[in-house]
Amino acid sequence: MAEQVPLRVIAKEWGRIGVLGFGGPPAHILLLRRLCVEQRGWLAASEFEDGIAATNLLPGPASTQLAIFTAWRVRGTAGALVGGAAFIVPGLVLILLLAALFLAGDPPRWVLGAAAGAGAAVAAVAVQAAGALVPASLQRSGGGAARVRWVCYLLLGAAAAILTGPWLVLVLLATGAAEIAFRRPARRTSRTGDTAPPRPEGDAPRAALPLLVPGLAATGGLGALAWVALKVGALSYGGGFVIIPLMQQDAVHRYHWMTDGQFLNAVALGQITPGPVVQTVAVVGYAAAGVLGGLFAAAVAFGPSFLLVLLGAAHFDRLRANTAVQDFLTGAGPAVIGAIAGSALPLALALHQPWQYAILGLAALWLLVLRRGVVPCLLAAGALGTVAALCELALP
């Protein structure tokens, strides 16, 4: 274990990153590396890179798990709990305050306009998020028949996001399991000439194939909210944006906690606030059951990340060497990308005003053609929405 860092220092430093961490996982990783490797020297550069690789193999929000892991390295279990909470709480408080404003029963006209404007850009953000994941996933898949399977998994994920809603989780699990089945015979064949006995692969760990309890959904109320939040926290393979198809059908159409427009607002709020994007689930929880619902949803969604790191951090090297885990993610990865891209269609169809489609077009130009940042895009879209709403109010 590295130097025993005081808990108050961990709370201060990880809390600072939670406040300044706009821009999603790339920004979080940069800030954590700067703190732990460059400024304080608590971790070696190679150890930090190994932490990134290991947390990317886990389901759930990878940058949050990296924050928990680095805090664990410098102060054990207590450090992980304090550091993880300090990283999550600032953004969680801010997003709940914004949820109270944007989901109020009779919000001001400018608030409605800002929400509608930012929400209009979300479909373009989803397409950009999916596109950013494609190169690494393609490289991981290999060529030949594996590339064909990659395309099939991508299309299945897109179709599931558009057509099946909450049952997307089954597609993610099925594509991962299918890739394990396809690759295992090839791996055994390649080992027939080995002089040493092959290293047992074992089954994919529970981190990669989480046990799901869909019976929670049937209970309604907090049971349903727990199920939705658990899917978000335990199945966010490939990045936080996969939460959109995991939540939208449940939050809007099945349990009617919020409208399509309010769900778009929730996604936008998750993008413009600091900290992990997964805390968008707190807005859904707020819509379902107020502040306590938001806190409950966040606790359920982030719980798996703490458990995975606390129980598995000492075994991350074995996790990275487990070929079943690698194969599972090789199959689930393109399905996740397809699901994120596919979610853009229902998000775009949820728009109602002509000027929202104009904002969506501008957002697509900004993000997909000019390749500029998400946060400025959403802030500008919100400002345009405010102007449009006030102009509507001024018209006779």
Short mmCIF file of C-alpha atoms in Angstrom, two decimals:
data_model
loop_
_atom_site.label_atom_id
_atom_site.label_comp_id
_atom_site.label_asym_id
_atom_site.label_seq_id
_atom_site.Cartn_x
_atom_site.Cartn_y
_atom_site.Cartn_z
CA MET A 1 0.00 0.00 0.00
CA ALA A 2 1.21 3.53 -0.78
CA GLU A 3 1.73 6.32 1.73
CA GLN A 4 -1.08 6.58 4.28
CA VAL A 5 -2.76 9.79 3.19
CA PRO A 6 -4.99 11.50 5.80
CA LEU A 7 -8.69 11.14 5.11
CA ARG A 8 -9.20 14.90 5.27
CA VAL A 9 -6.70 15.30 2.42
CA ILE A 10 -8.53 12.67 0.38
CA ALA A 11 -11.88 14.39 1.05
CA LYS A 12 -10.42 17.74 -0.01
CA GLU A 13 -8.58 16.58 -3.15
CA TRP A 14 -11.19 14.15 -4.49
CA GLY A 15 -13.91 16.68 -3.64
CA ARG A 16 -12.04 19.33 -5.65
CA ILE A 17 -12.03 16.99 -8.65
CA GLY A 18 -15.74 16.38 -8.12
CA VAL A 19 -16.33 20.14 -8.32
CA LEU A 20 -14.03 20.83 -11.29
CA GLY A 21 -14.69 17.62 -13.25
CA PHE A 22 -16.69 19.04 -16.15
CA GLY A 23 -16.37 17.19 -19.44
CA GLY A 24 -16.91 13.57 -18.43
CA PRO A 25 -14.40 10.71 -18.03
CA PRO A 26 -11.51 12.24 -20.01
CA ALA A 27 -11.48 15.25 -17.70
CA HIS A 28 -11.80 13.05 -14.59
CA ILE A 29 -8.90 10.83 -15.65
CA LEU A 30 -6.70 13.85 -16.40
CA LEU A 31 -7.41 15.44 -13.02
CA LEU A 32 -6.86 12.18 -11.12
CA ARG A 33 -3.56 11.52 -12.92
CA ARG A 34 -2.37 15.05 -12.29
CA LEU A 35 -3.15 14.67 -8.58
CA CYS A 36 -2.00 11.11 -7.85
CA VAL A 37 0.95 10.77 -10.23
CA GLU A 38 2.31 14.18 -11.16
CA GLN A 39 1.68 16.41 -8.14
CA ARG A 40 1.66 14.08 -5.13
CA GLY A 41 3.52 11.02 -6.41
CA TRP A 42 1.18 8.68 -4.57
CA LEU A 43 1.00 6.28 -7.54
CA ALA A 44 3.50 5.38 -10.24
CA ALA A 45 2.43 6.23 -13.79
CA SER A 46 2.34 2.54 -14.72
CA GLU A 47 0.13 1.72 -11.74
CA PHE A 48 -2.28 4.50 -12.67
CA GLU A 49 -2.49 3.21 -16.25
CA ASP A 50 -3.14 -0.30 -14.96
CA GLY A 51 -5.97 1.12 -12.85
CA ILE A 52 -7.53 2.70 -15.93
CA ALA A 53 -7.30 -0.59 -17.85
CA ALA A 54 -8.83 -2.60 -15.00
CA THR A 55 -11.73 -0.24 -14.31
CA ASN A 56 -12.57 -0.16 -18.01
CA LEU A 57 -13.19 -3.91 -17.77
CA LEU A 58 -15.81 -3.45 -15.06
CA PRO A 59 -19.47 -2.66 -15.61
CA GLY A 60 -20.53 0.72 -14.34
CA PRO A 61 -19.05 4.24 -14.60
CA ALA A 62 -15.32 3.72 -15.21
CA SER A 63 -14.08 7.16 -14.13
CA THR A 64 -16.00 6.88 -10.85
CA GLN A 65 -14.45 3.48 -10.25
CA LEU A 66 -11.02 4.92 -11.04
CA ALA A 67 -11.60 7.66 -8.46
CA ILE A 68 -12.58 5.01 -5.89
CA PHE A 69 -9.62 2.80 -6.85
CA THR A 70 -7.00 5.55 -6.57
CA ALA A 71 -8.38 6.55 -3.18
CA TRP A 72 -8.23 2.89 -2.14
CA ARG A 73 -4.58 2.72 -3.19
CA VAL A 74 -3.60 5.61 -0.96
CA ARG A 75 -5.71 4.79 2.11
CA GLY A 76 -7.47 1.43 1.83
CA THR A 77 -11.19 0.92 2.39
CA ALA A 78 -11.70 4.12 4.36
CA GLY A 79 -9.96 6.11 1.65
CA ALA A 80 -12.09 4.51 -1.07
CA LEU A 81 -15.32 5.36 0.75
CA VAL A 82 -14.28 8.94 1.51
CA GLY A 83 -12.70 9.60 -1.89
CA GLY A 84 -15.56 8.07 -3.86
CA ALA A 85 -18.17 10.01 -1.90
CA ALA A 86 -16.21 13.27 -2.21
CA PHE A 87 -15.97 12.75 -5.97
CA ILE A 88 -19.69 12.04 -6.41
CA VAL A 89 -21.42 14.35 -3.93
CA PRO A 90 -20.69 17.84 -5.41
CA GLY A 91 -22.21 17.00 -8.78
CA LEU A 92 -25.05 15.10 -7.13
CA VAL A 93 -26.03 18.09 -4.98
CA LEU A 94 -25.88 20.41 -7.98
CA ILE A 95 -27.92 18.14 -10.26
CA LEU A 96 -30.62 17.69 -7.58
CA LEU A 97 -30.86 21.48 -7.18
CA LEU A 98 -31.21 21.87 -10.94
CA ALA A 99 -33.76 19.05 -11.02
CA ALA A 100 -35.86 20.92 -8.47
CA LEU A 101 -35.74 23.99 -10.74
CA PHE A 102 -36.33 22.26 -14.08
CA LEU A 103 -38.98 19.81 -12.83
CA ALA A 104 -40.92 22.31 -10.75
CA GLY A 105 -44.67 22.29 -11.20
CA ASP A 106 -44.73 25.80 -12.72
CA PRO A 107 -41.17 26.83 -13.67
CA PRO A 108 -40.48 30.24 -15.23
CA ARG A 109 -40.77 30.53 -19.01
CA TRP A 110 -37.04 31.02 -19.47
CA VAL A 111 -36.33 27.82 -17.55
CA LEU A 112 -38.66 25.86 -19.81
CA GLY A 113 -36.94 27.36 -22.84
CA ALA A 114 -33.46 26.57 -21.58
CA ALA A 115 -34.51 23.00 -20.81
CA ALA A 116 -36.14 22.52 -24.21
CA GLY A 117 -33.11 23.98 -25.98
CA ALA A 118 -30.54 21.87 -24.15
CA GLY A 119 -32.73 18.80 -24.52
CA ALA A 120 -32.95 19.35 -28.27
CA ALA A 121 -29.19 18.86 -28.59
CA VAL A 122 -29.09 15.56 -26.69
CA ALA A 123 -29.71 13.34 -29.73
CA ALA A 124 -26.61 14.78 -31.40
CA VAL A 125 -24.63 14.24 -28.20
CA ALA A 126 -25.67 10.58 -28.22
CA VAL A 127 -24.45 10.11 -31.80
CA GLN A 128 -21.14 11.78 -30.96
CA ALA A 129 -20.69 9.62 -27.86
CA ALA A 130 -21.31 6.46 -29.88
CA GLY A 131 -18.94 7.53 -32.64
CA ALA A 132 -16.14 8.18 -30.18
CA LEU A 133 -16.31 4.55 -29.02
CA VAL A 134 -16.18 2.96 -32.47
CA PRO A 135 -12.40 2.99 -33.25
CA ALA A 136 -11.27 1.25 -30.06
CA SER A 137 -14.09 -1.29 -30.24
CA LEU A 138 -13.33 -2.13 -33.88
CA GLN A 139 -9.66 -2.57 -33.11
CA ARG A 140 -10.48 -4.85 -30.22
CA SER A 141 -12.76 -7.05 -32.30
CA GLY A 142 -10.13 -8.13 -34.82
CA GLY A 143 -10.87 -8.93 -38.47
CA GLY A 144 -12.66 -11.49 -40.62
CA ALA A 145 -15.65 -13.19 -39.03
CA ALA A 146 -15.13 -11.24 -35.81
CA ARG A 147 -15.70 -8.00 -37.72
CA VAL A 148 -18.97 -9.38 -39.13
CA ARG A 149 -20.09 -10.31 -35.62
CA TRP A 150 -19.14 -6.78 -34.48
CA VAL A 151 -21.53 -5.29 -37.04
CA CYS A 152 -24.29 -7.72 -36.00
CA TYR A 153 -23.87 -6.83 -32.33
CA LEU A 154 -23.95 -3.13 -33.22
CA LEU A 155 -27.20 -3.51 -35.13
CA LEU A 156 -28.75 -5.62 -32.36
CA GLY A 157 -27.88 -2.96 -29.79
CA ALA A 158 -29.38 -0.21 -31.95
CA ALA A 159 -32.57 -2.19 -32.59
CA ALA A 160 -32.90 -3.02 -28.89
CA ALA A 161 -32.55 0.63 -27.87
CA ILE A 162 -35.27 1.65 -30.33
CA LEU A 163 -37.70 -1.26 -29.91
CA THR A 164 -37.24 -3.06 -26.59
CA GLY A 165 -36.52 -0.29 -24.09
CA PRO A 166 -35.69 -1.73 -20.66
CA TRP A 167 -34.98 -5.19 -22.09
CA LEU A 168 -31.82 -3.84 -23.68
CA VAL A 169 -29.97 -5.38 -20.74
CA LEU A 170 -30.69 -8.85 -22.07
CA VAL A 171 -29.20 -7.96 -25.45
CA LEU A 172 -26.01 -6.65 -23.80
CA LEU A 173 -25.64 -9.84 -21.81
CA ALA A 174 -26.48 -12.05 -24.79
CA THR A 175 -23.95 -10.44 -27.12
CA GLY A 176 -21.22 -10.73 -24.52
CA ALA A 177 -22.05 -14.37 -23.88
CA ALA A 178 -22.20 -15.09 -27.62
CA GLU A 179 -18.72 -13.71 -28.15
CA ILE A 180 -17.37 -15.91 -25.35
CA ALA A 181 -18.93 -18.92 -27.07
CA PHE A 182 -17.48 -17.97 -30.45
CA ARG A 183 -13.95 -17.34 -29.20
CA ARG A 184 -13.51 -20.15 -26.71
CA PRO A 185 -13.04 -22.97 -29.30
CA ALA A 186 -10.49 -20.87 -31.17
CA ARG A 187 -8.55 -20.23 -27.99
CA ARG A 188 -8.50 -23.94 -27.15
CA THR A 189 -7.30 -24.79 -30.67
CA SER A 190 -4.51 -22.23 -30.46
CA ARG A 191 -3.27 -23.87 -27.27
CA THR A 192 -2.99 -27.41 -28.56
CA GLY A 193 0.70 -26.93 -29.27
CA ASP A 194 1.55 -25.45 -25.88
CA THR A 195 4.08 -27.37 -23.84
CA ALA A 196 2.67 -26.12 -20.58
CA PRO A 197 -0.88 -26.90 -19.51
CA PRO A 198 -3.25 -24.08 -20.40
CA ARG A 199 -4.13 -21.61 -17.73
CA PRO A 200 -7.75 -22.13 -16.68
CA GLU A 201 -9.96 -19.32 -17.88
CA GLY A 202 -12.79 -19.84 -15.46
CA ASP A 203 -16.17 -18.31 -16.02
CA ALA A 204 -16.58 -14.62 -16.51
CA PRO A 205 -16.63 -13.03 -13.04
CA ARG A 206 -19.80 -11.67 -11.57
CA ALA A 207 -18.48 -8.19 -12.28
CA ALA A 208 -18.89 -8.89 -15.98
CA LEU A 209 -22.15 -10.82 -15.77
CA PRO A 210 -24.12 -9.16 -12.97
CA LEU A 211 -27.00 -11.00 -11.42
CA LEU A 212 -30.16 -9.20 -12.34
CA VAL A 213 -33.29 -9.13 -10.26
CA PRO A 214 -36.07 -8.04 -12.61
CA GLY A 215 -38.61 -8.97 -10.00
CA LEU A 216 -37.83 -5.64 -8.36
CA ALA A 217 -39.45 -3.88 -11.31
CA ALA A 218 -42.78 -5.58 -10.76
CA THR A 219 -43.13 -4.15 -7.27
CA GLY A 220 -43.44 -0.55 -8.50
CA GLY A 221 -42.53 2.40 -6.25
CA LEU A 222 -39.05 2.24 -4.75
CA GLY A 223 -38.63 -1.32 -6.01
CA ALA A 224 -39.03 -0.14 -9.59
CA LEU A 225 -36.72 2.82 -8.99
CA ALA A 226 -34.14 0.49 -7.47
CA TRP A 227 -34.29 -1.77 -10.53
CA VAL A 228 -33.83 1.14 -12.95
CA ALA A 229 -30.93 2.54 -10.93
CA LEU A 230 -29.32 -0.89 -10.59
CA LYS A 231 -29.35 -1.35 -14.37
CA VAL A 232 -27.65 2.03 -14.72
CA GLY A 233 -24.99 1.25 -12.13
CA ALA A 234 -24.29 -2.34 -13.09
CA LEU A 235 -24.61 -2.31 -16.88
CA SER A 236 -23.03 0.94 -18.09
CA TYR A 237 -20.56 -0.89 -20.31
CA GLY A 238 -18.60 1.38 -22.63
CA GLY A 239 -19.45 4.72 -21.06
CA GLY A 240 -22.10 6.57 -19.14
CA PHE A 241 -24.24 7.42 -22.16
CA VAL A 242 -25.66 3.90 -22.33
CA ILE A 243 -27.83 4.98 -19.40
CA ILE A 244 -30.16 6.69 -21.91
CA PRO A 245 -31.65 3.55 -23.45
CA LEU A 246 -31.46 1.80 -20.08
CA MET A 247 -33.65 4.44 -18.42
CA GLN A 248 -35.83 6.15 -21.01
CA GLN A 249 -38.49 3.51 -21.55
CA ASP A 250 -38.92 2.87 -17.83
CA ALA A 251 -38.85 6.50 -16.70
CA VAL A 252 -41.16 7.86 -19.40
CA HIS A 253 -43.42 5.13 -20.76
CA ARG A 254 -43.57 2.35 -18.17
CA TYR A 255 -43.72 4.20 -14.86
CA HIS A 256 -44.60 7.70 -16.15
CA TRP A 257 -42.28 9.45 -13.73
CA MET A 258 -41.48 12.12 -16.31
CA THR A 259 -42.33 13.25 -19.83
CA ASP A 260 -40.09 12.82 -22.86
CA GLY A 261 -39.10 16.46 -22.60
CA GLN A 262 -38.21 16.15 -18.93
CA PHE A 263 -36.10 13.08 -19.68
CA LEU A 264 -34.19 15.06 -22.29
CA ASN A 265 -33.62 17.72 -19.63
CA ALA A 266 -32.28 15.07 -17.24
CA VAL A 267 -29.75 13.86 -19.80
CA ALA A 268 -28.65 17.42 -20.54
CA LEU A 269 -28.22 18.16 -16.83
CA GLY A 270 -26.04 15.09 -16.46
CA GLN A 271 -23.78 16.43 -19.21
CA ILE A 272 -23.38 20.02 -18.00
CA THR A 273 -22.82 19.25 -14.31
CA PRO A 274 -19.45 18.10 -12.94
CA GLY A 275 -18.73 14.54 -11.88
CA PRO A 276 -19.99 11.27 -13.36
CA VAL A 277 -22.65 11.33 -16.09
CA VAL A 278 -24.38 8.40 -14.37
CA GLN A 279 -25.71 10.78 -11.73
CA THR A 280 -28.40 11.62 -14.33
CA VAL A 281 -30.23 8.79 -12.58
CA ALA A 282 -30.71 11.13 -9.62
CA VAL A 283 -32.94 13.35 -11.76
CA VAL A 284 -35.08 10.34 -12.63
CA GLY A 285 -35.20 9.46 -8.93
CA TYR A 286 -36.21 13.03 -8.10
CA ALA A 287 -39.03 12.88 -10.64
CA ALA A 288 -40.20 9.58 -9.14
CA ALA A 289 -40.00 10.38 -5.42
CA GLY A 290 -38.54 13.82 -4.73
CA VAL A 291 -35.19 14.51 -3.08
CA LEU A 292 -35.16 11.22 -1.20
CA GLY A 293 -35.88 9.40 -4.45
CA GLY A 294 -32.95 11.15 -6.09
CA LEU A 295 -30.60 10.24 -3.26
CA PHE A 296 -31.90 6.66 -3.21
CA ALA A 297 -31.44 6.23 -6.98
CA ALA A 298 -27.90 7.61 -6.77
CA ALA A 299 -27.01 5.30 -3.88
CA VAL A 300 -28.27 2.24 -5.77
CA ALA A 301 -26.56 3.28 -9.02
CA PHE A 302 -23.16 3.95 -7.44
CA GLY A 303 -23.29 1.08 -4.96
CA PRO A 304 -21.98 -1.53 -7.44
CA SER A 305 -18.94 0.66 -8.22
CA PHE A 306 -17.92 0.77 -4.57
CA LEU A 307 -18.49 -2.95 -4.13
CA LEU A 308 -16.57 -3.92 -7.27
CA VAL A 309 -13.54 -1.87 -6.28
CA LEU A 310 -13.53 -2.75 -2.59
CA LEU A 311 -13.99 -6.46 -3.23
CA GLY A 312 -11.96 -6.74 -6.41
CA ALA A 313 -9.18 -4.15 -6.42
CA ALA A 314 -6.65 -6.61 -5.02
CA HIS A 315 -7.47 -8.97 -7.91
CA PHE A 316 -7.48 -6.51 -10.82
CA ASP A 317 -4.43 -8.16 -12.39
CA ARG A 318 -6.29 -11.47 -12.60
CA LEU A 319 -9.36 -9.70 -13.99
CA ARG A 320 -7.33 -8.17 -16.82
CA ALA A 321 -5.81 -11.58 -17.63
CA ASN A 322 -9.18 -13.36 -17.72
CA THR A 323 -9.95 -14.08 -21.37
CA ALA A 324 -13.63 -14.69 -20.69
CA VAL A 325 -13.97 -11.14 -19.39
CA GLN A 326 -12.12 -9.80 -22.43
CA ASP A 327 -14.35 -11.77 -24.78
CA PHE A 328 -17.52 -10.70 -23.00
CA LEU A 329 -16.65 -7.03 -23.38
CA THR A 330 -15.61 -7.56 -27.00
CA GLY A 331 -19.17 -8.72 -27.69
CA ALA A 332 -21.05 -6.34 -25.40
CA GLY A 333 -19.03 -3.30 -26.51
CA PRO A 334 -20.47 -2.92 -30.03
CA ALA A 335 -23.97 -3.60 -28.70
CA VAL A 336 -23.47 -0.71 -26.27
CA ILE A 337 -22.33 1.54 -29.12
CA GLY A 338 -25.36 0.56 -31.17
CA ALA A 339 -27.65 1.21 -28.19
CA ILE A 340 -26.21 4.67 -27.63
CA ALA A 341 -26.54 5.56 -31.32
CA GLY A 342 -30.00 3.99 -31.53
CA SER A 343 -31.20 6.05 -28.57
CA ALA A 344 -30.78 9.17 -30.73
CA LEU A 345 -33.92 8.26 -32.71
CA PRO A 346 -36.44 8.23 -29.83
CA LEU A 347 -34.67 11.26 -28.36
CA ALA A 348 -35.15 13.19 -31.60
CA LEU A 349 -38.75 12.03 -31.95
CA ALA A 350 -39.46 13.41 -28.47
CA LEU A 351 -38.95 16.99 -29.72
CA HIS A 352 -42.09 19.04 -30.30
CA GLN A 353 -41.19 22.54 -31.48
CA PRO A 354 -39.81 23.34 -34.96
CA TRP A 355 -37.08 25.49 -33.42
CA GLN A 356 -35.92 22.48 -31.40
CA TYR A 357 -35.10 20.66 -34.62
CA ALA A 358 -33.16 23.72 -35.79
CA ILE A 359 -31.13 23.56 -32.56
CA LEU A 360 -30.60 19.83 -33.08
CA GLY A 361 -29.21 20.56 -36.55
CA LEU A 362 -26.83 23.19 -35.17
CA ALA A 363 -25.74 20.82 -32.42
CA ALA A 364 -25.03 18.09 -34.97
CA LEU A 365 -22.94 20.55 -36.98
CA TRP A 366 -21.01 21.62 -33.86
CA LEU A 367 -20.39 18.13 -32.51
CA LEU A 368 -20.19 15.86 -35.56
CA VAL A 369 -18.72 18.14 -38.23
CA LEU A 370 -16.69 20.70 -36.27
CA ARG A 371 -15.96 18.15 -33.51
CA ARG A 372 -16.22 20.66 -30.67
CA GLY A 373 -17.06 20.18 -26.98
CA VAL A 374 -20.31 18.88 -25.48
CA VAL A 375 -20.64 21.28 -22.53
CA PRO A 376 -20.42 24.48 -24.63
CA CYS A 377 -22.87 22.91 -27.08
CA LEU A 378 -25.48 22.23 -24.41
CA LEU A 379 -25.06 25.64 -22.78
CA ALA A 380 -25.44 27.37 -26.14
CA ALA A 381 -28.46 25.21 -26.98
CA GLY A 382 -30.01 26.16 -23.64
CA ALA A 383 -29.41 29.84 -24.36
CA LEU A 384 -31.00 29.54 -27.82
CA GLY A 385 -33.94 27.75 -26.25
CA THR A 386 -34.40 30.59 -23.77
CA VAL A 387 -34.42 33.14 -26.58
CA ALA A 388 -36.92 31.06 -28.58
CA ALA A 389 -39.24 30.65 -25.61
CA LEU A 390 -39.18 34.36 -24.78
CA CYS A 391 -39.84 35.22 -28.43
CA GLU A 392 -42.85 32.89 -28.41
CA LEU A 393 -44.11 34.66 -25.29
CA ALA A 394 -43.70 38.07 -26.92
CA LEU A 395 -45.64 37.11 -30.05
CA PRO A 396 -49.36 37.95 -30.03
#
